[in-house]
Short mmCIF file of C-alpha atoms and ligand atoms in Angstrom, two decimals:
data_model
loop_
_atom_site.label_atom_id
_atom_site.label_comp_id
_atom_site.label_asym_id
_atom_site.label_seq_id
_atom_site.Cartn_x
_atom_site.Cartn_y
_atom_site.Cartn_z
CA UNK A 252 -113.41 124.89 153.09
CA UNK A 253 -111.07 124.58 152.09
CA UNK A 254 -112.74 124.88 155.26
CA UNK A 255 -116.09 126.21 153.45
CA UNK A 256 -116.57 127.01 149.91
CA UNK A 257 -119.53 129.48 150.09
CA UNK A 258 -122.51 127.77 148.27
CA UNK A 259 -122.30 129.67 145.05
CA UNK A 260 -118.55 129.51 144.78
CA UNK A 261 -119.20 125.44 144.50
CA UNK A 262 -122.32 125.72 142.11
CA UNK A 263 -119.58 128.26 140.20
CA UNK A 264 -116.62 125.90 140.36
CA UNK A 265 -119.05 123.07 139.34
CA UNK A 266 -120.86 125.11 136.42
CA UNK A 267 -117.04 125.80 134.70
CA UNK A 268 -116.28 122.10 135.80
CA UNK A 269 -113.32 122.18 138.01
CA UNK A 270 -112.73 119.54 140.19
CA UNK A 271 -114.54 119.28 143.57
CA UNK A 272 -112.72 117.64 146.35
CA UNK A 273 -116.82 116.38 147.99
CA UNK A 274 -119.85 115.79 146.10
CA UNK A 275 -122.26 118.26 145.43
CA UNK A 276 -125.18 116.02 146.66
CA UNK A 277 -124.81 117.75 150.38
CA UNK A 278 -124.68 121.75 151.09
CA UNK A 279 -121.38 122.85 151.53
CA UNK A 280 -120.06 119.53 151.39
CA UNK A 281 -116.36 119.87 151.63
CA UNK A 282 -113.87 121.73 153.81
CA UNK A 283 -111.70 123.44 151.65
CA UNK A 284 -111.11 126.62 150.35
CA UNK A 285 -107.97 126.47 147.70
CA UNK A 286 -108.41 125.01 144.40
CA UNK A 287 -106.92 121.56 144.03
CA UNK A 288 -103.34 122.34 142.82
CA UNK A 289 -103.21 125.69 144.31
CA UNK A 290 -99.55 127.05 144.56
CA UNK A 291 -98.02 126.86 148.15
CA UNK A 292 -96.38 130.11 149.11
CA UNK A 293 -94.11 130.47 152.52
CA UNK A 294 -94.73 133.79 154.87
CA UNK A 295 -91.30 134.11 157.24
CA UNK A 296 -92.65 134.65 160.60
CA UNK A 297 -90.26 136.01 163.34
CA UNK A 298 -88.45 133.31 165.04
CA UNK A 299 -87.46 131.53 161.71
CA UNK A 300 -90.69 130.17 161.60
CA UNK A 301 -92.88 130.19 158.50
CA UNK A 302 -96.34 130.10 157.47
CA UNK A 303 -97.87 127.93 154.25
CA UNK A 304 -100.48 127.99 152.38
CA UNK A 305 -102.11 126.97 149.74
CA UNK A 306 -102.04 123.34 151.20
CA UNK A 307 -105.68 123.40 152.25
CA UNK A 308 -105.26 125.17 155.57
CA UNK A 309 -102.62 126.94 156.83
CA UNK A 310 -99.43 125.44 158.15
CA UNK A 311 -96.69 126.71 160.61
CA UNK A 312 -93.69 125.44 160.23
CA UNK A 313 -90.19 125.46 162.55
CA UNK A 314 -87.17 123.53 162.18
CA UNK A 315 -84.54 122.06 164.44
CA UNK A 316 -81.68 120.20 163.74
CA UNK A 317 -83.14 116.80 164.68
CA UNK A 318 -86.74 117.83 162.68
CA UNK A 319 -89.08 119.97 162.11
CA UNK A 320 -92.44 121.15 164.17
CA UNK A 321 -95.23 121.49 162.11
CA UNK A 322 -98.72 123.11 163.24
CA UNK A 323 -101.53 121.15 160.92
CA UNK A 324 -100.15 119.04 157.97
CA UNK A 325 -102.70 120.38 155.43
CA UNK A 326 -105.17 117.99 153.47
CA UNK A 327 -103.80 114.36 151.87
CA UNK A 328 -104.24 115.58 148.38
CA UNK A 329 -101.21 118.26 148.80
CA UNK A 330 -99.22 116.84 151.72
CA UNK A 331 -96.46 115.29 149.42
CA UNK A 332 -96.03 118.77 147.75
CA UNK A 333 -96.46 120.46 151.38
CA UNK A 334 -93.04 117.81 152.77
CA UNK A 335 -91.62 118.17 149.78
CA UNK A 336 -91.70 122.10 149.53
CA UNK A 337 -91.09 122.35 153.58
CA UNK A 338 -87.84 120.26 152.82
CA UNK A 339 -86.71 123.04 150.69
CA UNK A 340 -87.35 125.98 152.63
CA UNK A 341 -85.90 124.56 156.13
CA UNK A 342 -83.53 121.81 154.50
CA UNK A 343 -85.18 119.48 156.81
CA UNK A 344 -87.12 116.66 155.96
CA UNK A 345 -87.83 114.86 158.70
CA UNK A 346 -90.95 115.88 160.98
CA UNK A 347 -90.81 115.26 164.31
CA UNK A 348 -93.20 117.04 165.79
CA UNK A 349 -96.93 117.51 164.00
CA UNK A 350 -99.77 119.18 166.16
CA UNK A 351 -103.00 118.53 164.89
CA UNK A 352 -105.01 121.65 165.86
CA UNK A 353 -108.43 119.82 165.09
CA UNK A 354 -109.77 116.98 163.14
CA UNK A 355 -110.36 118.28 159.76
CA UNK A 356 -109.25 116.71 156.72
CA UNK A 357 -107.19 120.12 155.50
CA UNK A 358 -105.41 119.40 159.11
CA UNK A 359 -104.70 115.98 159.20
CA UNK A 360 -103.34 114.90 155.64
CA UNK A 361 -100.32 114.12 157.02
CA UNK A 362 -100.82 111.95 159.80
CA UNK A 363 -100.23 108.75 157.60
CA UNK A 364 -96.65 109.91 156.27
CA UNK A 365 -95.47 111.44 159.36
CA UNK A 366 -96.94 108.55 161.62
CA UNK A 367 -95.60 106.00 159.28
CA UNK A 368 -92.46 107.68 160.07
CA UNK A 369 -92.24 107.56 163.18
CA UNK A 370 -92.95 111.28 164.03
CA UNK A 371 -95.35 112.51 167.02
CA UNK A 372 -98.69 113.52 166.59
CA UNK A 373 -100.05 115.81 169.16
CA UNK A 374 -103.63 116.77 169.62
CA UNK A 375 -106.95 117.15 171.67
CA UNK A 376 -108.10 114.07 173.20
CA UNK A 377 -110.98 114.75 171.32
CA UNK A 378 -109.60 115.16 167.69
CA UNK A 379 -107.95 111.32 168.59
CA UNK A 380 -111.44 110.08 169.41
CA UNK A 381 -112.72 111.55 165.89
CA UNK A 382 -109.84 110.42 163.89
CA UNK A 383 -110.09 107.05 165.47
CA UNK A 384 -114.10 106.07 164.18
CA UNK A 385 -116.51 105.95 161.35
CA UNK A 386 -119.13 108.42 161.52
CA UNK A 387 -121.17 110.55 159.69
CA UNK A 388 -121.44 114.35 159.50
CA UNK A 389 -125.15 114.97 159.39
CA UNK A 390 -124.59 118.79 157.68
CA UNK A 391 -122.57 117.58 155.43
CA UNK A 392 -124.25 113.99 154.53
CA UNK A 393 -121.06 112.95 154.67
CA UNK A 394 -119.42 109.71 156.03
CA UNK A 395 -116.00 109.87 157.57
CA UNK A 396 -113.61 106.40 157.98
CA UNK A 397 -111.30 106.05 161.14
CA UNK A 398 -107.67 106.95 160.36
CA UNK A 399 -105.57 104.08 160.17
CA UNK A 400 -103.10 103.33 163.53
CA UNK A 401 -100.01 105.51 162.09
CA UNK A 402 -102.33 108.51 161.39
CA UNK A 403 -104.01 108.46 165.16
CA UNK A 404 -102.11 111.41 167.70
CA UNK A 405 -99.15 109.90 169.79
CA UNK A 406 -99.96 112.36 172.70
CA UNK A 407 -103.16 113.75 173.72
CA UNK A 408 -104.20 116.75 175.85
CA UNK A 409 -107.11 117.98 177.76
CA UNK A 410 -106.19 121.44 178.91
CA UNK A 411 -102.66 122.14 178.13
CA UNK A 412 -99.34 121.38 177.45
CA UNK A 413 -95.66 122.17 176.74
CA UNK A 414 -92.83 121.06 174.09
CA UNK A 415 -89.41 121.88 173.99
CA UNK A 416 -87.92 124.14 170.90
CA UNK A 417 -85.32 126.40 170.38
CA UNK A 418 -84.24 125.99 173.43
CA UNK A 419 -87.07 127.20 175.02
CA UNK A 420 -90.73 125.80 175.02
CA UNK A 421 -93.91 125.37 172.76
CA UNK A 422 -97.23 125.94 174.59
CA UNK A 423 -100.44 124.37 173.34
CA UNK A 424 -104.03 124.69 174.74
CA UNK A 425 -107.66 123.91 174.27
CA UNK A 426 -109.72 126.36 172.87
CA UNK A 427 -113.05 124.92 173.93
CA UNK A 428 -115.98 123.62 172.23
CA UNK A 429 -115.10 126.47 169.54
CA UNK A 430 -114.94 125.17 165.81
CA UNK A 431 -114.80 121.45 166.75
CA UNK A 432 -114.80 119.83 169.95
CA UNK A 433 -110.86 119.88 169.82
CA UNK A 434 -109.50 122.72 168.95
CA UNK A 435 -106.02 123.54 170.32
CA UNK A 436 -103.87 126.49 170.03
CA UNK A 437 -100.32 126.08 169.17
CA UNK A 438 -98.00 129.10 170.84
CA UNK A 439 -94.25 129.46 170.09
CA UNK A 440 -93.43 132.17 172.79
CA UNK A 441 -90.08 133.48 171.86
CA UNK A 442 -91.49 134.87 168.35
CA UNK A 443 -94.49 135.52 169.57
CA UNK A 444 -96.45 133.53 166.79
CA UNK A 445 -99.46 131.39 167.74
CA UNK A 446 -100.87 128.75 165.23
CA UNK A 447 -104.91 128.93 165.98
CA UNK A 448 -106.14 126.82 163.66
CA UNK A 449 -110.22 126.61 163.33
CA UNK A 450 -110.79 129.90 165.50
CA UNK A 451 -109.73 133.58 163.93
CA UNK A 452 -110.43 132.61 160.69
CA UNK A 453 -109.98 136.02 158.77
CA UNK A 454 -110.78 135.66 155.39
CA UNK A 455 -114.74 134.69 155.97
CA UNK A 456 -117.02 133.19 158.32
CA UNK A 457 -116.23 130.29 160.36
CA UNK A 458 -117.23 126.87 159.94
CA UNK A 459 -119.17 125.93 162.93
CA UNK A 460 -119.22 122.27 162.94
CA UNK A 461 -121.78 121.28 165.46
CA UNK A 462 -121.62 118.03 164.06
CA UNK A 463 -118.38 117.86 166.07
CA UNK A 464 -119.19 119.62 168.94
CA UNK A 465 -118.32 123.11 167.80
CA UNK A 466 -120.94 125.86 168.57
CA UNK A 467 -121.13 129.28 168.57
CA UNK A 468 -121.04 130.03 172.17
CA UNK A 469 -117.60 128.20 171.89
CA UNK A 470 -116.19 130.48 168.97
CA UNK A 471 -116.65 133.19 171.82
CA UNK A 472 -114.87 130.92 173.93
CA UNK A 473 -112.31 130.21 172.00
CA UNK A 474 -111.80 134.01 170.44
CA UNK A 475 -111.04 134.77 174.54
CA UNK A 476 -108.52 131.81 174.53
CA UNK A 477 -106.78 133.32 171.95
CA UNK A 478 -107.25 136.86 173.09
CA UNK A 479 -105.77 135.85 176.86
CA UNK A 480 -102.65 134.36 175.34
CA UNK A 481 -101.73 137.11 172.97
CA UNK A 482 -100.22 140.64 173.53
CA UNK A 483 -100.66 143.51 171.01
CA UNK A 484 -97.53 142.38 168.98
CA UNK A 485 -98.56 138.75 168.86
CA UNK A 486 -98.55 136.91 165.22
CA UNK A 487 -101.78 134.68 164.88
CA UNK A 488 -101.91 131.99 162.04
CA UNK A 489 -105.68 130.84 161.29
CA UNK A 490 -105.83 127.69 159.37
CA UNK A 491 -107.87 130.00 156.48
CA UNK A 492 -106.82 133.91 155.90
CA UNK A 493 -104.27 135.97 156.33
CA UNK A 494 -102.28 136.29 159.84
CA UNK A 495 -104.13 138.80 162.48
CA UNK A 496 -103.29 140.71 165.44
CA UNK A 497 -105.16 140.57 168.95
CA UNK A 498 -106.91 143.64 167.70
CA UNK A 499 -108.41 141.34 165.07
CA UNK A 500 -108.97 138.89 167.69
CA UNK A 501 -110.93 141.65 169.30
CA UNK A 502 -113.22 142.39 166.88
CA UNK A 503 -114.12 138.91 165.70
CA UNK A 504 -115.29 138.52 170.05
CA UNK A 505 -117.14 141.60 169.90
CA UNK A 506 -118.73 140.56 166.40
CA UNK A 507 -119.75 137.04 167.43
CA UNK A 508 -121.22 138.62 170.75
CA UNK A 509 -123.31 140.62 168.94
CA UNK A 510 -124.53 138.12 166.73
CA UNK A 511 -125.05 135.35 169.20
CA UNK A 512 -127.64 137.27 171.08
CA UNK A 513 -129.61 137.97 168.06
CA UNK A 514 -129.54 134.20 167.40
CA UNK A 515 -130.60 133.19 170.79
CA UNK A 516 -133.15 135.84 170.76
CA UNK A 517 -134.53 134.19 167.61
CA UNK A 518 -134.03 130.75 169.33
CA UNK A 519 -136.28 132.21 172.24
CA UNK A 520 -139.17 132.95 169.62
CA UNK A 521 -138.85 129.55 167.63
CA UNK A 522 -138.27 130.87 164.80
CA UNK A 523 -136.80 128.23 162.08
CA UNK A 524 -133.82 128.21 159.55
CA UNK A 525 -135.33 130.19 156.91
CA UNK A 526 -137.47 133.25 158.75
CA UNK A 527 -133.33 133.19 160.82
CA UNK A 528 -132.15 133.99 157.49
CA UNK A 529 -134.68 136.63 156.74
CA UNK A 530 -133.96 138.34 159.57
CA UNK A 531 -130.16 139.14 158.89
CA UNK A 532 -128.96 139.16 162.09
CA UNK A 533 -125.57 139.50 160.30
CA UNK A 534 -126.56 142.26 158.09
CA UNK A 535 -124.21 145.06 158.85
CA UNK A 536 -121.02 142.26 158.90
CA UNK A 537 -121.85 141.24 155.51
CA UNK A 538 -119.68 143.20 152.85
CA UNK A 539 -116.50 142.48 155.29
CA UNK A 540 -117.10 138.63 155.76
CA UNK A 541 -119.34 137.53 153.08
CA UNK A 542 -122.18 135.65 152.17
CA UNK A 543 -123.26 134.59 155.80
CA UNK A 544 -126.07 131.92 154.73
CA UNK A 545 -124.00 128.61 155.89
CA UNK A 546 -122.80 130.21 159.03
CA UNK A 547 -125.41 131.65 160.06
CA UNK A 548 -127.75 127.83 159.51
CA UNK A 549 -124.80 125.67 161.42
CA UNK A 550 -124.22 128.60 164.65
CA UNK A 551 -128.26 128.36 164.62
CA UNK A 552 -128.30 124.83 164.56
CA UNK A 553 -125.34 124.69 167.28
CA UNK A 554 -127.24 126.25 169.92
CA UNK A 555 -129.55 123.94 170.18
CA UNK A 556 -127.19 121.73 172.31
CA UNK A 557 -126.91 124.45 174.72
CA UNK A 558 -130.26 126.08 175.56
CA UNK A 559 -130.15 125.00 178.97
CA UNK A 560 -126.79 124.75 180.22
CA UNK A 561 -125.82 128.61 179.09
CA UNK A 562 -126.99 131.55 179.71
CA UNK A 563 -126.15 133.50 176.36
CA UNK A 564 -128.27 131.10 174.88
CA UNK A 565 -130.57 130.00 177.21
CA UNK A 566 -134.34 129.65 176.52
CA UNK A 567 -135.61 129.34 180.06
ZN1 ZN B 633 -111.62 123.09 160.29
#
């Protein structure tokens, strides 16, 4: 939230009555994890490439002299100050190039603006399909509008592609039923920097939005993604927390591993949402990643989709 407030922090926020960006009437109901109006700061990445935040969700930034590449375009409510501020730190204001790296609002809140101006839009097939209908997110009561034309991605992917920049090429690939159902990586080889958006998140636990076809089986999947097209010196950019190493990447595998077998071995005894949370089966991961009770409720509810088509979660 900014991609997930943690319950309390929105009852908090809403007790000393700052702004919410969703209503209240849903758990966890919005995305988003800076406060509205939250300062955008620049990390310089190797290459000449930056990283901002404060926009929502993290964005990666390069520019060429015809434009600039940008990895996610942060959410609507900050994406004039995002152009605006990426204008000063590149001196380039034109974007040709915007990679959505999933559907979320704090992604895509520059589609309209760069669409409208005639930049590309490059995502998962999937994330097109999303942005391009109504429907509602059951775990977050929530009902989403289709995108208008100039907002929808130009150029779609199922596996994998390539871009030229700096005279040398962008890779991008799909990360698998991970955090969405369209989650793409976003690699810029030459300085080593990879823009991952929903998957290493490193500042707390993931959102897994099984509403969209994430699901925690596919946060292993996508952590390996990752993992495969990273060396030890490799810069990774998650859309929420602070840039990681492969070591990190690492971890988070070995982490989820652990904790989706003791969630399909609670799946196996039918055991429901609440005696789940009782039994902390992410006790000993708590004081580094947080309050784990929305996490733990959508990567139980995720399984359920996959119970008989794989084997770390199967029930039969
Ligand atoms: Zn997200």
């Amino acid at each position: 939230m900014t991609d997930r407030p943690r319950r309390r922090d929105i009852l908090k926020a809403a007790a000393g009555g700052a702004a919410l960006a969703a209503p209240l009437g849903a758990p966890w109901g919005a995305f988003a994890q800076e406060a509205a109006g939250a300062a955008l700061s620049a990390e310089q990445l190797p290459g000449g490439l930056i990283a901002v935040r404060g926009a929502g969700g993290a964005v990666v930034a390069g520019a060429e002299a015809d434009g600039l590449v940008l990895v996610d375009g942060g959410a609507k409510e900050h994406s004039v100050a995002l152009l605006e501020y990426l204008a000063r730190e590149t001196g380039q204001d034109r974007v040709k190039t915007l990679f959505n790296t999933h559907w979320h609002l704090e992604q895509t809140g520059s589609n309209e603006t760069v669409g409208a101006a005639g930049g590309n839009i490059v995502a998962h097939e999937n994330t097109r399909l999303w942005l391009s209908h109504d429907f509602h997110l059951w775990w977050q009561n929530r009902d989403y509008q289709a995108r208008p034309a100039e907002a929808l991605p130009t150029e779609t992917i199922y596996d994998h592609g390539t871009a030229p920049f700096g005279g040398g090429q962008i890779e991008f690939g799909y990360m698998l039923q991970s955090h969405t159902d369209g989650d793409i990586y976003v690699r810029f080889p030459e300085a080593n920097v990879i823009a991952s958006g929903g998957v290493g998140v490193s500042d707390t636990w993931p959102v897994i939005d099984w509403g969209t076809g994430g699901w925690i089986g596919g946060v292993l999947d996508g952590l390996a993604v990752l993992i495969e097209a990273s060396d030890d010196e490799t810069l990774i950019v998650p859309a929420h927390g602070p840039t990681i190493r492969k070591a990190d990447l690492v971890e988070q595998h070995e982490m989820y591993t652990t904790i989706t077998a003791r969630l399909a071995e609670l799946m196996r005894k039918s055991y429901g949402f609440a005696d789940v949370l009782a039994a902390e089966p992410t006790a000993e991961f708590n004081d580094r990643w947080g309050d784990p009770e929305q996490f733990i409720t959508l990567a139980y509810r995720s399984i359920w989709g996959h119970i008989r088509n794989d084997r770390r979660v199967s029930t039969i």
